[in-house]
Amino acid sequence: MTMGRRSWARLSLRKKALIIFLLFVILPTVGVGVIVQYNYQLVLREQYISAIQRNLDNVTSQLSEQTKMVTDMADYLILSPDMRQYLRTSPPLGDQQKADLKNDIENFLTFQLMSKSYIRSIEIVGNNGNSIGMGEPFTGDESGWQVQAIAKKGGLFWTQGYALESAWYGQVNVFSLIRVLNSYVDITRPLGLLTIRLDEQSMVSELEKGILNDSSGQVYLLGAEGELLLASNDQTPQDYKPYAEQINELARGKRSFSTVEVNGEPHMTLYHRMPITDWTIVAMIPESHISEQFRSAEWMMTAILAAIIVLALAAFYGFNYMIIRPILRLKKETVRVAGGDFSVRVPVESQDEIADLNRKFNAMVGTIEELIEHKYKLELNERESELKLLQNQIDPHFLYNTLDMIRWTARLEKADKSSRLIEMLSKFFRARVGNNQHQTTLAKEMEFVQAYLFLQQYRLGDKLAYKLHLEAEIEEAPTLRASIQPLVENFFKHGVDKSKPVHIVEVIAYRHEEDIWVDVSDNGKGMTPERKKEIIEAIQGSHSLEPMMGKRGALHNIHERMTISFGQQYGLQIVESSPEGTVIRLRLPLPNAES
């Protein structure tokens, strides 16, 4: 014990830290990670098995329902008075009576074929020579199955899958119910033979899709005596089928699945019995496929474990860099000070306790000039920050107050026009700068447009005529700031037709159904179809029109802001553009209207 303490005491600080990290961080992390990964795989496997079992239950219920419908149809034909009359041997039927009975039975069978797509054909052969065949015409040898069905003496007999020749599709595989139709009065006297042929491929595909969800594996349908009725076509292992003893072992066990080796490869085997027919559906899935399903989760857990280890190593590196290295460096500089070198300086790189220790070390052996320089620079930076703060605090209201002072001075001097111009300019600047709010009301935005047009009219005189109209009920409707005035300004920049004596601008805001439309029209020179197409593409963001509206374009800017704020159905639209003028519409949402 004493030797161990001495050996530990002789270790360097870095080695001690490495040992502590290995014992208390790395090894526990790896151990916990392995345990978590193992248990996580178990949970995933249980969930996978539960999902397969649920699918198996659903397919069993569906297949039971289908077979019940087929057996119910066979029972109905036995009890049907029309069928008994059609198959009777005496007295013989007249031609008209035979035709009527046959027509009624065929109508019933046609309904069954149309409503049950998995039935391919229904055939009734009577001992009196009468017969009915509905569905696909088939040819082939079914005598062996018929002999076994006759031996049942009226009981239900389900065949295995077998091949027949279809007159429509060539060779196909079917799965049939064959039953002797006995007399309802004398149940020992057979009247005929009923054959209902089902589509084997359809049922197999339904079993595979419903249970395996298109994944790898095999599905078997076993009869009541363990005989193989249906099996997967392409995925069935060669020369293998589940045997009755294996199913009985599963039934006796507490779990509804087990692992069975087929051709040297383990398969997870699940089963479910059908209560009506006493059939058994068996699903076999290769363990390799199940492992492949969890491969991504396994890689993810491995990656997480590796990431944790990397983070632990990074933490150790950070611990070594941030704590051990500065302590060792301070020890080295202390040796230099002990040797008489008082020019030693330990860099201060952080604000933690070690940095504080270094700072105090520098204060003990260092120079006061560095501290003074540091303090001087700190005060200079603080002064510069204060100056920038003062510069940024210039109040835009100073401009408004100055304009108001000039306006009132002009009024006192009875310069009404100058006072009015300054008032409109002040309103223009107030609306332009605003109070850092993105939205305003239609009434305020129209005041902004009015101030702008008033200033333009004073400049152009009689050459400008404008009209503003705003419906009273939408005055408080929200819109974006600077959403209408740029459209008017765009006319003066690019749309004025100098050949016309008067330039006319109209801004009309009105309600249209569940929207608000703001139409900005002018009598300018309009635009060519090519230019109109370019502007539409610019509005939609396909490209910018730098020569016309700046880097992104005022129209594109307004349209983009509208769609972001109110939705894609709102924004700008070019209604009309011709040599007679242009109409641009701004579409806004009506408050409290459902979109």
PDB file of C-alpha atoms in Angstrom, residues 73 103-116 122 134-135:
ATOM      1  CA  MET A  73     -70.938 -18.878 -50.861  1.00  0.00           C
ATOM      2  CA  ASN A 103     -79.685 -17.252 -65.585  1.00  0.00           C
ATOM      3  CA  ASP A 104     -80.532 -16.600 -61.901  1.00  0.00           C
ATOM      4  CA  ILE A 105     -77.585 -18.671 -60.693  1.00  0.00           C
ATOM      5  CA  GLU A 106     -75.206 -17.026 -63.188  1.00  0.00           C
ATOM      6  CA  ASN A 107     -76.309 -13.582 -61.996  1.00  0.00           C
ATOM      7  CA  PHE A 108     -75.450 -14.546 -58.420  1.00  0.00           C
ATOM      8  CA  LEU A 109     -72.078 -15.992 -59.450  1.00  0.00           C
ATOM      9  CA  THR A 110     -71.319 -12.930 -61.577  1.00  0.00           C
ATOM     10  CA  PHE A 111     -71.869 -10.716 -58.546  1.00  0.00           C
ATOM     11  CA  GLN A 112     -69.500 -12.877 -56.510  1.00  0.00           C
ATOM     12  CA  LEU A 113     -66.811 -12.717 -59.200  1.00  0.00           C
ATOM     13  CA  MET A 114     -67.131  -8.963 -59.562  1.00  0.00           C
ATOM     14  CA  SER A 115     -67.019  -8.273 -55.804  1.00  0.00           C
ATOM     15  CA  LYS A 116     -64.165 -10.695 -55.001  1.00  0.00           C
ATOM     16  CA  ILE A 122     -66.595 -20.767 -60.402  1.00  0.00           C
ATOM     17  CA  MET A 134     -68.319 -18.459 -64.762  1.00  0.00           C
ATOM     18  CA  GLY A 135     -65.063 -16.516 -64.918  1.00  0.00           C
TER      19      GLY A 135
END
